[in-house]
Coordinates of C-alpha atoms and ligand atoms in Angstrom, one line a residue:
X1 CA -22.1 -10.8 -22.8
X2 CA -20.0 -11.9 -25.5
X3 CA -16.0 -11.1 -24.0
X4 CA -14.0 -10.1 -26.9
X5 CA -10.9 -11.5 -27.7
X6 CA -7.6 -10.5 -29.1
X7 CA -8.5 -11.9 -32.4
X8 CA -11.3 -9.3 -32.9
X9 CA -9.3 -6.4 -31.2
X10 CA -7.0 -5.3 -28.7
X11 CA -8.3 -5.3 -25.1
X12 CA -9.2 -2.9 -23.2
X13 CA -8.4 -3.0 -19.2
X14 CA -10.5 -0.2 -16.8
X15 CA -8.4 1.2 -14.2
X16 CA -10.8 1.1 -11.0
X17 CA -8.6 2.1 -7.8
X18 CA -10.3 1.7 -4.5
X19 CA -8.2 4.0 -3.2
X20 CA -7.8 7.6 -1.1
X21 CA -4.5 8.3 -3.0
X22 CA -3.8 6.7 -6.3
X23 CA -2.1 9.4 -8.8
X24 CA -5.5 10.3 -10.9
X25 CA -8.6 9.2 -9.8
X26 CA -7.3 9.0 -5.8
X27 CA -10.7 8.9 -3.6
X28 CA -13.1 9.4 -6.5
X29 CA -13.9 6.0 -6.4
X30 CA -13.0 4.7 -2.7
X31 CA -16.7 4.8 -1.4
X32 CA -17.8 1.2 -2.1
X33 CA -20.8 2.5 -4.0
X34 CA -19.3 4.8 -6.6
X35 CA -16.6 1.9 -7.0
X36 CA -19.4 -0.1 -8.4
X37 CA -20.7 2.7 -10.3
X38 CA -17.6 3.6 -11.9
X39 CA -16.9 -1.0 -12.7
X40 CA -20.4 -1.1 -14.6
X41 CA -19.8 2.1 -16.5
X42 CA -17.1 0.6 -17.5
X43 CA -18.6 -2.5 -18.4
X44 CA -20.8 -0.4 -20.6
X45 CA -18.5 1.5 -22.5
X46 CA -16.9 -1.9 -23.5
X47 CA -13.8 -2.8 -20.8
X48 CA -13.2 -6.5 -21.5
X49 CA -11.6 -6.8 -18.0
X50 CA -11.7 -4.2 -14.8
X51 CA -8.9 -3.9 -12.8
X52 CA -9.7 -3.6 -9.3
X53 CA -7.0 -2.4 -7.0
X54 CA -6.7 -1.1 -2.8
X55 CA -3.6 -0.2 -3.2
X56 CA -1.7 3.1 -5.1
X57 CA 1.7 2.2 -6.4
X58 CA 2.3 5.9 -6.8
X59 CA 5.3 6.6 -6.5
X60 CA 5.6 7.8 -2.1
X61 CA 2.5 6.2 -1.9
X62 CA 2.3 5.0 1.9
X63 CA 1.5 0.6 2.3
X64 CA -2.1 -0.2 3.0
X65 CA -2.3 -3.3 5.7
X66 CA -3.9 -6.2 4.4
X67 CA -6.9 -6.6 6.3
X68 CA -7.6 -3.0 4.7
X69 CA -6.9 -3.9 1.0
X70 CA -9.2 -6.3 1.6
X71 CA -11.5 -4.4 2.4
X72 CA -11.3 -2.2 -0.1
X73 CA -11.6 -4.8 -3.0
X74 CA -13.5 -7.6 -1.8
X75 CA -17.0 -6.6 -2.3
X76 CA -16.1 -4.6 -5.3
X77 CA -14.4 -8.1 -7.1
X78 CA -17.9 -10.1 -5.8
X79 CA -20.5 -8.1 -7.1
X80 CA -18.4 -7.0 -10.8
X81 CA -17.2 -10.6 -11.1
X82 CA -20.4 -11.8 -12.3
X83 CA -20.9 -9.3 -15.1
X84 CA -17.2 -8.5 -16.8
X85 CA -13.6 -10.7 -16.0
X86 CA -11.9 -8.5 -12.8
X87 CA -8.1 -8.5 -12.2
X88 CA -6.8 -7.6 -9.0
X89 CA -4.2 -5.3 -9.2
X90 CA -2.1 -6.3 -5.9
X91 CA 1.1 -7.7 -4.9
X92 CA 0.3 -9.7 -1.9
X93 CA -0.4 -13.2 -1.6
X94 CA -3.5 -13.2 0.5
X95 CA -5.3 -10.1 -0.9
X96 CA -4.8 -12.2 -4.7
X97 CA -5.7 -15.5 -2.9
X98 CA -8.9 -13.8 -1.7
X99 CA -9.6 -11.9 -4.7
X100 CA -9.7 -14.8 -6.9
X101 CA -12.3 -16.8 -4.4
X102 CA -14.1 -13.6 -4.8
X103 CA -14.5 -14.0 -8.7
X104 CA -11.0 -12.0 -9.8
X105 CA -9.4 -14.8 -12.5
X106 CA -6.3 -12.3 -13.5
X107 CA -3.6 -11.3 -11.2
X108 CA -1.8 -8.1 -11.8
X109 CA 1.1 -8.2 -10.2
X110 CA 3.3 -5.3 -10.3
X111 CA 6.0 -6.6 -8.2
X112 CA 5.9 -10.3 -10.7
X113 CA 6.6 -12.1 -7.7
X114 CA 3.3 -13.8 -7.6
X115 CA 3.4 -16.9 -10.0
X116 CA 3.2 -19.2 -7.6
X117 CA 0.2 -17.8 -6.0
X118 CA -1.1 -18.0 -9.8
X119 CA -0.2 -21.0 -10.6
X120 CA -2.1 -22.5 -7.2
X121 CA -5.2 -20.6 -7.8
X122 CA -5.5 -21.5 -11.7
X123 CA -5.9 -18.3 -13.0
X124 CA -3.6 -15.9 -15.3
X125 CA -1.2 -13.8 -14.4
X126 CA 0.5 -10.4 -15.2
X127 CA 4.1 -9.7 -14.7
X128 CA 4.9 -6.3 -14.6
X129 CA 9.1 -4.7 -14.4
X130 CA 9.6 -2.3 -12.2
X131 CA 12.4 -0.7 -10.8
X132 CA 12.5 -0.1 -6.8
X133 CA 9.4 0.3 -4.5
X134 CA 7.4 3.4 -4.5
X135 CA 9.0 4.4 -2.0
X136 CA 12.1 5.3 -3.8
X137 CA 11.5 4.2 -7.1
X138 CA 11.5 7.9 -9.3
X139 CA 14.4 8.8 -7.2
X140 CA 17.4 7.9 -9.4
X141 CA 16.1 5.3 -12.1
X142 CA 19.5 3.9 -13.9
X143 CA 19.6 1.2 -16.6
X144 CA 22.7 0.4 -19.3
X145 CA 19.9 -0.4 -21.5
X146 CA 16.5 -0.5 -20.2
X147 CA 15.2 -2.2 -23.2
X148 CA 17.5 -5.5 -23.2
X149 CA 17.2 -5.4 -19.1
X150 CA 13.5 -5.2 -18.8
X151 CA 13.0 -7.8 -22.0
X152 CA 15.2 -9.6 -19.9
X153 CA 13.7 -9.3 -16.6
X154 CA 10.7 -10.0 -18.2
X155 CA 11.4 -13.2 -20.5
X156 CA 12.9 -14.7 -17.1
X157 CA 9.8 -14.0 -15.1
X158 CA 7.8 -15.3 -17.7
X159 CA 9.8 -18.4 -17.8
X160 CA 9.1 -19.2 -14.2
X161 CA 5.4 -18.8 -14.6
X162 CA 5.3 -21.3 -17.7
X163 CA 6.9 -23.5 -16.2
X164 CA 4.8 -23.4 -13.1
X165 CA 2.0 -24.6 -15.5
X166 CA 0.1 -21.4 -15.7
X167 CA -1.7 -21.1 -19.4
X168 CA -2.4 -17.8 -18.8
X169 CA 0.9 -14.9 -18.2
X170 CA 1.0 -11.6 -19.4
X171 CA 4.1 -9.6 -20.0
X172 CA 4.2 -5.7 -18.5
X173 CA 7.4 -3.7 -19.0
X174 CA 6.0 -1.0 -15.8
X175 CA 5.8 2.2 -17.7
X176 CA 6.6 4.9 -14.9
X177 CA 7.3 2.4 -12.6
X178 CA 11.5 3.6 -12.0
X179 CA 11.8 4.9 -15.5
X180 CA 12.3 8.5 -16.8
X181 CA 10.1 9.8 -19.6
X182 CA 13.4 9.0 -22.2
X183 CA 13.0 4.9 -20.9
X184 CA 9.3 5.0 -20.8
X185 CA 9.8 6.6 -24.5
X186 CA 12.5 3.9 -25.4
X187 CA 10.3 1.3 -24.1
X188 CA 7.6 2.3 -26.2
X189 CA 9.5 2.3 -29.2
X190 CA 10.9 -1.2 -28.9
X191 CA 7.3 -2.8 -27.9
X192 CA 8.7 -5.4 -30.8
X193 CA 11.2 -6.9 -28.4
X194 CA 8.8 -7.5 -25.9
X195 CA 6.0 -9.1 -28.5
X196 CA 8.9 -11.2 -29.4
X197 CA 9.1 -12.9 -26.4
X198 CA 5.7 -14.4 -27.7
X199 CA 3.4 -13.7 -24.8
X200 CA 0.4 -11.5 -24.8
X201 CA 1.8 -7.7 -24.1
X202 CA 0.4 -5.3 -21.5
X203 CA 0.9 -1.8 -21.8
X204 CA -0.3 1.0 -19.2
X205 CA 0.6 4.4 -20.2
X206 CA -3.1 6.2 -19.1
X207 CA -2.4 9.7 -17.9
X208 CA 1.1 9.0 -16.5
X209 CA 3.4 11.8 -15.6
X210 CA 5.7 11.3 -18.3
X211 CA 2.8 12.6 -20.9
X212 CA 2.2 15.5 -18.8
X213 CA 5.7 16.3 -18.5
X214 CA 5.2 16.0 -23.0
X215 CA 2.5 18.2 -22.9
X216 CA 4.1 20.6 -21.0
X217 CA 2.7 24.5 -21.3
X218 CA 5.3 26.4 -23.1
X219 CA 6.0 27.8 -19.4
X220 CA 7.2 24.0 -18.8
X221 CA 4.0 23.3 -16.5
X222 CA 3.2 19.6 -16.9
X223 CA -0.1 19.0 -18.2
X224 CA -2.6 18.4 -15.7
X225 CA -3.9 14.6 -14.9
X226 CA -6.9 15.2 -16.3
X227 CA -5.5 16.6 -19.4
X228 CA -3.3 13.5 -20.8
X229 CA -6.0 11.8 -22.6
X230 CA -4.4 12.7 -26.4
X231 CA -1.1 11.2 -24.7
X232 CA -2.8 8.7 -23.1
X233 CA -5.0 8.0 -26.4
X234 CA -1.7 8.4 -28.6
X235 CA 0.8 5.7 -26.7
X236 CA -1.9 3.4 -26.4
X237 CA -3.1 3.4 -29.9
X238 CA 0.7 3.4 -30.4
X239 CA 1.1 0.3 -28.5
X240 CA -1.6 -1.7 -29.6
X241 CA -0.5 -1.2 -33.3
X242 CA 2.5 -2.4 -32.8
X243 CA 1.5 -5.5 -31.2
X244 CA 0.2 -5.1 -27.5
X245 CA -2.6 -7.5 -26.7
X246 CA -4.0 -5.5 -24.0
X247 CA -4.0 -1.8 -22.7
X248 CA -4.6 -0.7 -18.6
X249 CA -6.6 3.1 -18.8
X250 CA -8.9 5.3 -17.0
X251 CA -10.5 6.5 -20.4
X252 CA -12.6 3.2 -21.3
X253 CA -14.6 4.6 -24.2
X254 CA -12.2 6.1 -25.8
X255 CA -9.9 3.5 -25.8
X256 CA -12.3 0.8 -26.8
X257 CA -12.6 2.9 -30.2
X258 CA -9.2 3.2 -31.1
X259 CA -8.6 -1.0 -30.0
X260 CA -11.4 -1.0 -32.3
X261 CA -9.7 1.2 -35.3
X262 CA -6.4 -1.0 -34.4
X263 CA -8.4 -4.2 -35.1
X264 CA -7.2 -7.7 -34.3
X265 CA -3.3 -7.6 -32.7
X266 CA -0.8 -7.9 -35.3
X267 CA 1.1 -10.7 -32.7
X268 CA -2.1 -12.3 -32.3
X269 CA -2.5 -15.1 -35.1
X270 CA -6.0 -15.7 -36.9
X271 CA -8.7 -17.4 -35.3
X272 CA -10.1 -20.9 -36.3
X273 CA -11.9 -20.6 -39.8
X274 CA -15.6 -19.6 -39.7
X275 CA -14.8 -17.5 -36.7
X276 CA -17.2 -14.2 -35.9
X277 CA -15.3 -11.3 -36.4
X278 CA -16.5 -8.7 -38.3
X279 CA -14.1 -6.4 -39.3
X280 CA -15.8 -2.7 -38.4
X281 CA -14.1 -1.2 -40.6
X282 CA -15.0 -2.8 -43.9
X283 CA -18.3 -1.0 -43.0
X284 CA -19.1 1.5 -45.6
X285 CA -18.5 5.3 -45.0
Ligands
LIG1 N1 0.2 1.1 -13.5 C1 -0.3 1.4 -12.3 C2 -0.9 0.4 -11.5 N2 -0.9 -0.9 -11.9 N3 -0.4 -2.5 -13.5 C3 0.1 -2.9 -14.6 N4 0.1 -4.2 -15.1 N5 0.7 -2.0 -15.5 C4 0.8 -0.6 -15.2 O1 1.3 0.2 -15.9 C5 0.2 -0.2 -13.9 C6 -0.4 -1.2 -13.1 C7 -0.4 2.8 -11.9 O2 -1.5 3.5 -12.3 P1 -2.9 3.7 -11.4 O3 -3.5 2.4 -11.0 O4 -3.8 4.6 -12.1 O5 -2.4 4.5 -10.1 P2 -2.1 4.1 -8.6 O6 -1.1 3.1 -8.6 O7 -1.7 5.4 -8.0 O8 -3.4 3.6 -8.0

């Protein structure tokens, strides 16, 4: 398997939560079967990375001990490794430390506390802003300007990791993660800022309450979970034109075909000369 690169298109990261309770796909894939199902379907509608995690970050979502997490992702992370680059979507030292020994050679880190953990194991990392825990985070989010204090947050964070010597870090401004829809919205609009700070950009908008709450019926009911893929499609082709490197969803196919129509990241420069990458969409009608 050829893993495609930024230089051909934007990336595409499959959500796969090991989980009872995460916010959309809670318990579809917890049994450690399905899990692996769901990874190499995935893998065949073109992810270039699956993100495994045991954890929700829902926001109320109760903690899962550690030796569960593990549990959870372990086996997943061995027997996907192999066949597509995993990420482990986690914010504790031991479950990333044992990930990565399982095959996982991406930490997604949605506390960005874990660089040093990175930088020990050798492998990249994703810092990701949020506001709060999920405990309490959607209770009362509150920024001056969300845009200069995430860039901010973020720049510093990314700072710490470069200089910890790790090649590989990932920038994450947490959409949903203590924001309302108006600084997730804000957030998306200023995507330049963040490409600015000259690190690859992660964006995970896939079927988050804030494009429910935008789809709303004209009664005002939020559109259901499974009914924010034109949202989910929309912000992430959004995000990838305007420079993200890599996007987080549920909906793999989809999203591989509109990285594809996006083509190679704007913020991503060419690759050596002679380099394979036919453009798709010099093909003829
Ligand atoms: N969003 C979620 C989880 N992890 N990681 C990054 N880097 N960026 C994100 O936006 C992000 C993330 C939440 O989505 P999901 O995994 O589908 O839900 P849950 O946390 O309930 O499992």
């Amino acid at each position: 398997m050829t893993p495609m690169t930024t230089e051909q298109r934007p990336l595409v990261m499959g959500i796969l939560n090991v989980t009872p309770d995460s916010f959309s796909d809670g318990g579809e894939w917890f049994d450690g079967e399905r899990a692996l199902s769901r990874g190499r379907q995935m893998i065949a509608e073109g992810a270039d990375v699956v993100d495994v995690g045991g954890e929700s970050t829902r926001p109320g979502a109760e903690p899962v001990p550690t030796d569960e997490e593990l549990r959870r992702v372990i086996p997943v992370i061995e027997a996907l490794s192999p066949e597509v680059r995993v990420s482990i979507d986690t914010t504790k030292d031991e479950v990333a430390r044992a990930s990565v020994e399982a095959g996982a050679t991406l930490i997604n880190d949605v506390s960005a506390s874990l660089w040093p953990t990175a930088a020990d194991c050798g492998v990249g990392w994703v810092a990701m802003h949020r506001q709060g825990t999920p405990a309490d985070m959607q209770d009362h989010p509150r920024y001056d300007d969300v845009v200069a204090e995430v860039t901010a947050f973020l720049r510093d964070r990314a700072g710490a990791a470069t200089d910890a010597g790790i090649d590989e870090v990932w920038i994450d401004p947490g959409i949903g993660f203590g924001k309302t829809a108006r600084h997730n919205l804000q957030l998306l609009a200023a995507i330049d800022d963040l490409v600015a700070i000259g690190l690859p950009v992660l964006i995970g908008t896939s079927r988050k309450s804030f494009l429910g709450a935008l789809a709303a019926s004209p009664e005002g009911t939020p559109a259901a979970v499974d009914h924010r893929l034109p949202g989910s499609l929309a912000t992430a082709t959004w995000a990838m034109a305007r420079g993200a490197g890599m996007v987080r969803v549920h909906d793999v196919a989809a999203s591989v075909q509109a990285a594809t129509l996006v083509g190679p990241t704007p913020a991503t420069p060419p690759g050596p000369a002679g380099s394979p990458s036919p453009d798709p969409r010099s093909t003829p009608w």
